mmCIF file of C-alpha atoms and ligand atoms in Angstrom:
data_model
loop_
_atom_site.group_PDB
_atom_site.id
_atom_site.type_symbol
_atom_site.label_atom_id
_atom_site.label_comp_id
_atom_site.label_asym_id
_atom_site.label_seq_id
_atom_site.Cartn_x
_atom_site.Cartn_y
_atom_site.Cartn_z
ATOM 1 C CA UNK N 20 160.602 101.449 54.492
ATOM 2 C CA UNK N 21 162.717 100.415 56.903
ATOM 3 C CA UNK N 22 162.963 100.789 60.742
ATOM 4 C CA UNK N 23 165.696 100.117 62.837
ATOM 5 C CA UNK N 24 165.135 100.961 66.731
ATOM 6 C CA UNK N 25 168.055 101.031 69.118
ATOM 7 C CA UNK N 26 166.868 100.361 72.739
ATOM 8 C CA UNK N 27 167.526 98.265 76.556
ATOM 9 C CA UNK N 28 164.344 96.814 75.602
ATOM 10 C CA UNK N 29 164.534 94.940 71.962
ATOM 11 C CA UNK N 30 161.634 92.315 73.086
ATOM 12 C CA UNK N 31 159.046 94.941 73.582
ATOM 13 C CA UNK N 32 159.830 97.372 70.516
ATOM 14 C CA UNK N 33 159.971 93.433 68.550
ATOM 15 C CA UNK N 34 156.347 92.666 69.667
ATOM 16 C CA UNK N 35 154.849 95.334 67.618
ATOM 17 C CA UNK N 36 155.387 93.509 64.770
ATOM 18 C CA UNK N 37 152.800 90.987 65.303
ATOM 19 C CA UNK N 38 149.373 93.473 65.719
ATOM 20 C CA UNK N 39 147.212 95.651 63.445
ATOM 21 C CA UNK N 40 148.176 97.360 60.296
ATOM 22 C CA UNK N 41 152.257 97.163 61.129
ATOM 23 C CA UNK N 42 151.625 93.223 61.973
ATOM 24 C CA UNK N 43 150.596 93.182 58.422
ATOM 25 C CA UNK N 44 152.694 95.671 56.641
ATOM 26 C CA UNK N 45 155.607 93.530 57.872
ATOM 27 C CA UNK N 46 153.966 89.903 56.856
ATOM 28 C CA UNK N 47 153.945 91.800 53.429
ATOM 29 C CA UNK N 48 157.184 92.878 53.362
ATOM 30 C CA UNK N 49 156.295 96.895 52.872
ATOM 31 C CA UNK N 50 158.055 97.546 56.097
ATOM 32 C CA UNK N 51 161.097 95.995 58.001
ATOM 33 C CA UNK N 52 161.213 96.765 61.542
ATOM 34 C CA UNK N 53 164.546 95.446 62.960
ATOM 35 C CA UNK N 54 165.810 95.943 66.683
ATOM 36 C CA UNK N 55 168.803 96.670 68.112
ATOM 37 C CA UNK N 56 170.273 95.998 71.925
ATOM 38 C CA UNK N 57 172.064 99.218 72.389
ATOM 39 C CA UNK N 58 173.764 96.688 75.433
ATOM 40 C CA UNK N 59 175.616 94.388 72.905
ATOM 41 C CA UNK N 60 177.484 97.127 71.978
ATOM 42 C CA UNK N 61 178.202 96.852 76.059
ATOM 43 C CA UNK N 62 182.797 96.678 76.250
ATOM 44 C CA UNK N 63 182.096 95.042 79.726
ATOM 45 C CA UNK N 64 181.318 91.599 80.899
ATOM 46 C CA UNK N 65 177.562 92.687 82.713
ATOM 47 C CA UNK N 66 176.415 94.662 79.868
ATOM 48 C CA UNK N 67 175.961 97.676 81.552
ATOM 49 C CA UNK N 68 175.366 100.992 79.532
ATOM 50 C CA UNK N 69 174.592 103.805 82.114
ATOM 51 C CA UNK N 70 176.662 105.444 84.555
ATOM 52 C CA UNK N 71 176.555 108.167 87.165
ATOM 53 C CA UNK N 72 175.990 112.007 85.896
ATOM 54 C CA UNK N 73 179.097 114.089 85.537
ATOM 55 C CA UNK N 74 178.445 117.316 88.159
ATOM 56 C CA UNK N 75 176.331 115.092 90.305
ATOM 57 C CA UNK N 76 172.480 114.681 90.164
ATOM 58 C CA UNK N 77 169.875 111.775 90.453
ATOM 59 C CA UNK N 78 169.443 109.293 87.605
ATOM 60 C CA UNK N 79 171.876 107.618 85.717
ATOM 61 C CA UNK N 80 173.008 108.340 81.969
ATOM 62 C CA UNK N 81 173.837 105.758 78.485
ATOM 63 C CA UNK N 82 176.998 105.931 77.551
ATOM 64 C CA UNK N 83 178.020 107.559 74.594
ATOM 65 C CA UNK N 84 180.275 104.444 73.163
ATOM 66 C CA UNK N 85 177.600 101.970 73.255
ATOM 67 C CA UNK N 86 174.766 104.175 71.786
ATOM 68 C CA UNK N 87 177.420 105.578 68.805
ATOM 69 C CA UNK N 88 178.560 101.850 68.043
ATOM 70 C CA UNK N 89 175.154 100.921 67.488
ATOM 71 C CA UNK N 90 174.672 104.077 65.243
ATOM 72 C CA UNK N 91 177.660 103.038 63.273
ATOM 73 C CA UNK N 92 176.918 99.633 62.287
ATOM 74 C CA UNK N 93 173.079 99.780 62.185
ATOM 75 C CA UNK N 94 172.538 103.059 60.505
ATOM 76 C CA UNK N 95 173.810 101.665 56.748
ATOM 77 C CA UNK N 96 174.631 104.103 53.996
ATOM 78 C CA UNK N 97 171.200 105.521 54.301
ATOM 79 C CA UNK N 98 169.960 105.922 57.575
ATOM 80 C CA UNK N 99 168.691 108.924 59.329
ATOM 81 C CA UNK N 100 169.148 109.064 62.937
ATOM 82 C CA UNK N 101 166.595 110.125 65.437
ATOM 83 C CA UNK N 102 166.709 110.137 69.226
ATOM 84 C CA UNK N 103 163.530 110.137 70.714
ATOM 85 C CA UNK N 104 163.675 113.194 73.487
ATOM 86 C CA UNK N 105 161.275 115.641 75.612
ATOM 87 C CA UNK N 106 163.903 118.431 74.152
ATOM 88 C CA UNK N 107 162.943 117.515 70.238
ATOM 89 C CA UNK N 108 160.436 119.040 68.080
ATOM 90 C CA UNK N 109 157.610 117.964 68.709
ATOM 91 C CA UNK N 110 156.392 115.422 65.996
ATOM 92 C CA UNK N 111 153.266 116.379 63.552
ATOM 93 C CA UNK N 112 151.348 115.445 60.685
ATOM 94 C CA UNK N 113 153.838 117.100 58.561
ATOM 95 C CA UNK N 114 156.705 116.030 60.142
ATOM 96 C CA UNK N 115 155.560 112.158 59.652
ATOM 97 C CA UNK N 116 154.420 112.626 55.878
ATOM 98 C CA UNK N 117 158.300 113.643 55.549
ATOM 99 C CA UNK N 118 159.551 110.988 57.522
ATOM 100 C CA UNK N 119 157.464 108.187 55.253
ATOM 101 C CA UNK N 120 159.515 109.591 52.434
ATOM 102 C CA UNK N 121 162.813 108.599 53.989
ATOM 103 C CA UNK N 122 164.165 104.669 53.059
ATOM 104 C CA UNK N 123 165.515 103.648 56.611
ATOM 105 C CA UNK N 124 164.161 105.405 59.830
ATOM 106 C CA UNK N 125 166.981 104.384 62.475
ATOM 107 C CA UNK N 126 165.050 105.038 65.952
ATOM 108 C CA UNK N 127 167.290 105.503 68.927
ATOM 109 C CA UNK N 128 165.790 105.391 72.361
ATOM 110 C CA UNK N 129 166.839 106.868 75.211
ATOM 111 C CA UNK N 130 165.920 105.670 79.516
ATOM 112 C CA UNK N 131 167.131 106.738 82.938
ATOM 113 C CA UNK N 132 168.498 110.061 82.463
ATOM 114 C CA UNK N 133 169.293 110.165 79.099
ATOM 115 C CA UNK N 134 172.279 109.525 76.992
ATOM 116 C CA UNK N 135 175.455 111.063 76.784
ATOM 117 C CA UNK N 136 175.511 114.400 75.043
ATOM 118 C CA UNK N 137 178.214 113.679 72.755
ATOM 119 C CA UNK N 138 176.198 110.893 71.124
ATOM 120 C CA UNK N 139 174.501 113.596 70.177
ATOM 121 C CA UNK N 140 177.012 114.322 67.545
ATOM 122 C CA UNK N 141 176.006 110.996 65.302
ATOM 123 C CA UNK N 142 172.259 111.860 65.526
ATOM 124 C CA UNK N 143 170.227 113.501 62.483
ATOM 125 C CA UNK N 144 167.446 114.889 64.942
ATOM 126 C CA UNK N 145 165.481 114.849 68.013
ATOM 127 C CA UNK N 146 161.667 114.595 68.227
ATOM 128 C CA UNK N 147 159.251 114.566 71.118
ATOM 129 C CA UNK N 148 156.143 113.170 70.865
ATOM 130 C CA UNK N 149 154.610 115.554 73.290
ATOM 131 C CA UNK N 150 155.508 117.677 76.322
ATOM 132 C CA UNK N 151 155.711 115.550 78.995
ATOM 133 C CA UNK N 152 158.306 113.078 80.387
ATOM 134 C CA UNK N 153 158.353 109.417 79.201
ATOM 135 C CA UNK N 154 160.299 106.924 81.130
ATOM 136 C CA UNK N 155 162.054 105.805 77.480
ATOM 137 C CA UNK N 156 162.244 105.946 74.083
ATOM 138 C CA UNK N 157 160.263 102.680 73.232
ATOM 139 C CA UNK N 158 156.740 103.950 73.481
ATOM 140 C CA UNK N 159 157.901 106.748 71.772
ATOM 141 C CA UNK N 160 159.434 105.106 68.562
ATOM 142 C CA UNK N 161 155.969 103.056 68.725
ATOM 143 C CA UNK N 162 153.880 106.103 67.936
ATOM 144 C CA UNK N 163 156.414 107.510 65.333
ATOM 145 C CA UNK N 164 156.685 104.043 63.324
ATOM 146 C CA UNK N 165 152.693 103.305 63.694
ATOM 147 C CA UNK N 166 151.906 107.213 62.321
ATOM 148 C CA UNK N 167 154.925 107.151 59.658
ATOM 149 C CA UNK N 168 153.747 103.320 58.545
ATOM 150 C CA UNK N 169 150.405 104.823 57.309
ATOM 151 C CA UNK N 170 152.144 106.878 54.909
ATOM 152 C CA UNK N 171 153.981 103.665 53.583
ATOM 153 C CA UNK N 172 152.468 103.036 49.714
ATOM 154 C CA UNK N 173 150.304 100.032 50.663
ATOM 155 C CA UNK N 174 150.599 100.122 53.951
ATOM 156 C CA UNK N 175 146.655 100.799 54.749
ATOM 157 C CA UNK N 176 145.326 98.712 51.846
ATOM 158 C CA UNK N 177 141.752 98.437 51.506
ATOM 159 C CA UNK N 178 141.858 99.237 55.725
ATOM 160 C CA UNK N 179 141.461 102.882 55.544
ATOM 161 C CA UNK N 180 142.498 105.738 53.839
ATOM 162 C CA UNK N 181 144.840 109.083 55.416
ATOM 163 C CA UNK N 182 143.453 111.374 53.022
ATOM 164 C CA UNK N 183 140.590 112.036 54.719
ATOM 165 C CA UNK N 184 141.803 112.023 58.712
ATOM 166 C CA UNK N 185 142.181 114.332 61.101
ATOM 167 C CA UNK N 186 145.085 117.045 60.516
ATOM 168 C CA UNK N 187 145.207 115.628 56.637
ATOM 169 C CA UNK N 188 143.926 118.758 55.371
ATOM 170 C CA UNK N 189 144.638 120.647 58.209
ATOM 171 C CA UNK N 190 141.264 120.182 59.999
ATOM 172 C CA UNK N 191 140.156 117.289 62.132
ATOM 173 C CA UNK N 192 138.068 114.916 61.015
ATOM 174 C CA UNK N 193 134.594 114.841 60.837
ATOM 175 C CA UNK N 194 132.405 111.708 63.225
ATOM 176 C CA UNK N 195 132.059 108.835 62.087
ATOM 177 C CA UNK N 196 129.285 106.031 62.219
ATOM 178 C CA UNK N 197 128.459 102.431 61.626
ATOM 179 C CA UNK N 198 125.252 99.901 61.992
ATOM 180 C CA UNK N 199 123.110 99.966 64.105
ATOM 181 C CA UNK N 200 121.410 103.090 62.730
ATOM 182 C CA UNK N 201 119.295 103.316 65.984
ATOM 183 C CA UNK N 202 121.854 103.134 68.945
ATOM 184 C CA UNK N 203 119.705 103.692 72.369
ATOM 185 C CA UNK N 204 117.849 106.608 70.464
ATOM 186 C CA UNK N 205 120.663 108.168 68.991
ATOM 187 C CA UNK N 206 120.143 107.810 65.271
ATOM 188 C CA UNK N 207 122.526 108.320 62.500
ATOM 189 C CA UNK N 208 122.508 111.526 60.633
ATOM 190 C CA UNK N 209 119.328 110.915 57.973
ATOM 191 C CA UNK N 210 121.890 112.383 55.331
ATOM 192 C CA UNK N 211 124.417 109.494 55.261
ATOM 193 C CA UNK N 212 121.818 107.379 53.953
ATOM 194 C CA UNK N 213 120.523 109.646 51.483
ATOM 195 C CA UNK N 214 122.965 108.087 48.726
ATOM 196 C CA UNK N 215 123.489 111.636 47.749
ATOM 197 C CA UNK N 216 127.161 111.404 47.093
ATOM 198 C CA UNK N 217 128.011 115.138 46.849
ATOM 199 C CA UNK N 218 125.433 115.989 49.676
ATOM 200 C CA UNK N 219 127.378 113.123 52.283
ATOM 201 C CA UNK N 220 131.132 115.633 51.238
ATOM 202 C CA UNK N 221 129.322 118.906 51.977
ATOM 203 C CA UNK N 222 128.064 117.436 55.216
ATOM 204 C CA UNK N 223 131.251 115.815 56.210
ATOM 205 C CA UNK N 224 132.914 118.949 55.379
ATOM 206 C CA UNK N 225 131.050 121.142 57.686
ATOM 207 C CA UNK N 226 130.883 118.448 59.996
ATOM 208 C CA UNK N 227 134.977 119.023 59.916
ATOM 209 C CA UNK N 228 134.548 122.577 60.323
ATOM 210 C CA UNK N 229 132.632 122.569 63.307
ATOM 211 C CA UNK N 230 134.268 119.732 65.219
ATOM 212 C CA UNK N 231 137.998 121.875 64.226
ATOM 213 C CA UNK N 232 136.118 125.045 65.518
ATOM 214 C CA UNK N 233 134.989 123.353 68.707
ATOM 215 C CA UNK N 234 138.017 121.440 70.085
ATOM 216 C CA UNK N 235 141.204 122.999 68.130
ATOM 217 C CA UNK N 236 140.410 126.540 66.871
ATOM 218 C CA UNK N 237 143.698 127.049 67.044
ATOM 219 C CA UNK N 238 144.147 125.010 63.502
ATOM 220 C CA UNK N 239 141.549 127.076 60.860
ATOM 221 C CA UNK N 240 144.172 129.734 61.367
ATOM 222 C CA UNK N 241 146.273 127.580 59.051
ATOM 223 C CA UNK N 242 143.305 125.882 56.884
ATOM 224 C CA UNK N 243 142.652 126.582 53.755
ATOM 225 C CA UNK N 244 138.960 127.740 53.650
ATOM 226 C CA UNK N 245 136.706 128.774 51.054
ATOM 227 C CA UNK N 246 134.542 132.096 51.646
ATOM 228 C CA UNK N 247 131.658 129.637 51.970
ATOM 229 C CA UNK N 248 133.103 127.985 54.600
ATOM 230 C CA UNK N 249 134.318 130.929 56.082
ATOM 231 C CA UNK N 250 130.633 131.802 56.107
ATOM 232 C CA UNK N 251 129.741 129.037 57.916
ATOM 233 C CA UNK N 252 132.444 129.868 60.590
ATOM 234 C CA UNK N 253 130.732 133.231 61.415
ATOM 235 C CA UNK N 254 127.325 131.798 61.860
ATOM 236 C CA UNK N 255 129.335 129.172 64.585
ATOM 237 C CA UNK N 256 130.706 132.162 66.437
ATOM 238 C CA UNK N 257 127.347 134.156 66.342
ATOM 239 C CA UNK N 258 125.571 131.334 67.328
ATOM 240 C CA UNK N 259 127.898 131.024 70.209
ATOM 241 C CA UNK N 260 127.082 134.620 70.896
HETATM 242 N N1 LIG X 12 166.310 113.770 81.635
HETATM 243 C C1 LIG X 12 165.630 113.874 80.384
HETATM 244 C C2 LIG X 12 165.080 115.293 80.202
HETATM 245 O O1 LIG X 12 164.654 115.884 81.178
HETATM 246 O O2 LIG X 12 165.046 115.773 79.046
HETATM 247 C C3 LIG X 12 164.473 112.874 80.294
HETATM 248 C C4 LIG X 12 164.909 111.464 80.168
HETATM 249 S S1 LIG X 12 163.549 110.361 80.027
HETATM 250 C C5 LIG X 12 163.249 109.910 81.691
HETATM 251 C C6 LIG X 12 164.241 108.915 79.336
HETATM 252 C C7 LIG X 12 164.101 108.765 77.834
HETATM 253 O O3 LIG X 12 162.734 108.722 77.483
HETATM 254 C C8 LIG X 12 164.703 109.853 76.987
HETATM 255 O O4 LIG X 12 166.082 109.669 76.819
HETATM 256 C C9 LIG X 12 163.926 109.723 75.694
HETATM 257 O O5 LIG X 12 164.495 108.770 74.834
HETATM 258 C C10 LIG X 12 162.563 109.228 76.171
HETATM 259 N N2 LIG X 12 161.517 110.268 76.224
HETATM 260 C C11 LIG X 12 161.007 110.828 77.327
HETATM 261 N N3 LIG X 12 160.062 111.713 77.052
HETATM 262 C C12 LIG X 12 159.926 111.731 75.695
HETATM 263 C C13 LIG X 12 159.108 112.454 74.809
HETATM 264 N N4 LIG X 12 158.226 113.353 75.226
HETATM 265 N N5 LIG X 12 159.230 112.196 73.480
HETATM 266 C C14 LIG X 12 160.129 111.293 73.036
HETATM 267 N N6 LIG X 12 160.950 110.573 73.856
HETATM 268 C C15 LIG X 12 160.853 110.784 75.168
#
């Protein structure tokens, strides 16, 4: 898989190449992140990209000629294009399993204002990575890459697996623990030590269920549930009554 971010800021997007699982998905060659500086595309002596908005307004825009030059000779015969934007859809589990089935992920980021609108012409898509207002693309493209790396065959290694996360199956995950069994009193859950392989999935399971039914009901409207499960649900709610 391969990455290619176009951005002002090519030092910071460059730096996440040396932490965590990307650090090591790059060392190992399973993913090439390679940056861009939308401002050597720059036709002037300063290297300036932005200018003032057409109509009048605060803020200043990017060009279109930079940003499309960039596109042009960075995107390769199979690119896909994505500006990172507040007016995308907004990015998902399912949206980033597709993604990791793509070869080359070309990532362009946006600052001040925006960029021109007829860039817009030479982009695949827009996604958001949330409703609110960043002040650029960067941190953005971070949190697609680090979600769409995990997908990567290999990526994760021995490190962890995404079958089992949160929003995997369409529920969130269920808690997690590690030594010491006896943290100031609070003790882990006698049933994770039981060895009881098929006991520890039921548990977990449910666990799932009632963490999903706590914090995003919202999601077992979508989850496939057996009627046992669905059982369980009711005694929540009536419990809650
Ligand atoms: N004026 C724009 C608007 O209201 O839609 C916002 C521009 S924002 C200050 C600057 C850049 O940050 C955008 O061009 C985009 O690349 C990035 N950005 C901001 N919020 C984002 C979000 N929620 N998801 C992805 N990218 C975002």
């Amino acid at each position: 898989m391969k990455f290619t971010v176009l951005t002002l800021f090519p030092e910071f997007v460059a730096s996440f190449k040396n932490y965590s699982i990307m650090g090591k998905a790059v060392e190992k060659g399973l993913i090439h992140l390679n940056t861009v500086d939308i401002r050597s595309y720059a036709r002037n002596k300063h290297h300036n990209v932005d200018d003032y908005v057409y109509g009048g307004g605060p803020g200043m825009v990017i060009q279109a000629q930079p940003v499309v030059e960039a596109i042009e000779k960075n995107r390769g015969w199979s690119g896909r294009v994505i500006y990172l934007s507040p007016r995308g859809k907004t990015l998902n589990q399912q949206k980033v399993e597709e993604l990791a089935r793509e070869e080359h992920l070309v990532l362009l980021n946006g600052h001040y204002e925006g960029i021109d609108e007829r860039a817009m012409a030479y982009v695949d898509e827009e996604i958001s990575i949330g409703d609110y207002v960043l002040s650029g693309g960067e941190v953005a493209s971070l949190v697609l890459m680090d979600a769409v790396a995990r997908y990567v065959p290999g990526v994760l290694g021995n490190e962890g697996s995404t079958e089992e996360e949160s929003h995997a199956s369409g529920l969130l995950e269920h808690p997690q623990y590690t030594r010491p069994y006896d943290f100031r009193g609070y003790k882990v859950p006698e049933i994770l030590l039981s060895g009881n392989h098929k006991l520890i999935q039921e548990y977990r399971r449910r666990e799932s269920l009632r963490v999903t039914y706590e914090r995003r009901p919202d999601l077992l409207e979508e989850a496939a549930l057996s009627k046992k499960e669905r059982q369980y649900l009711d005694s929540l709610r009536d419990q809650e009554a």
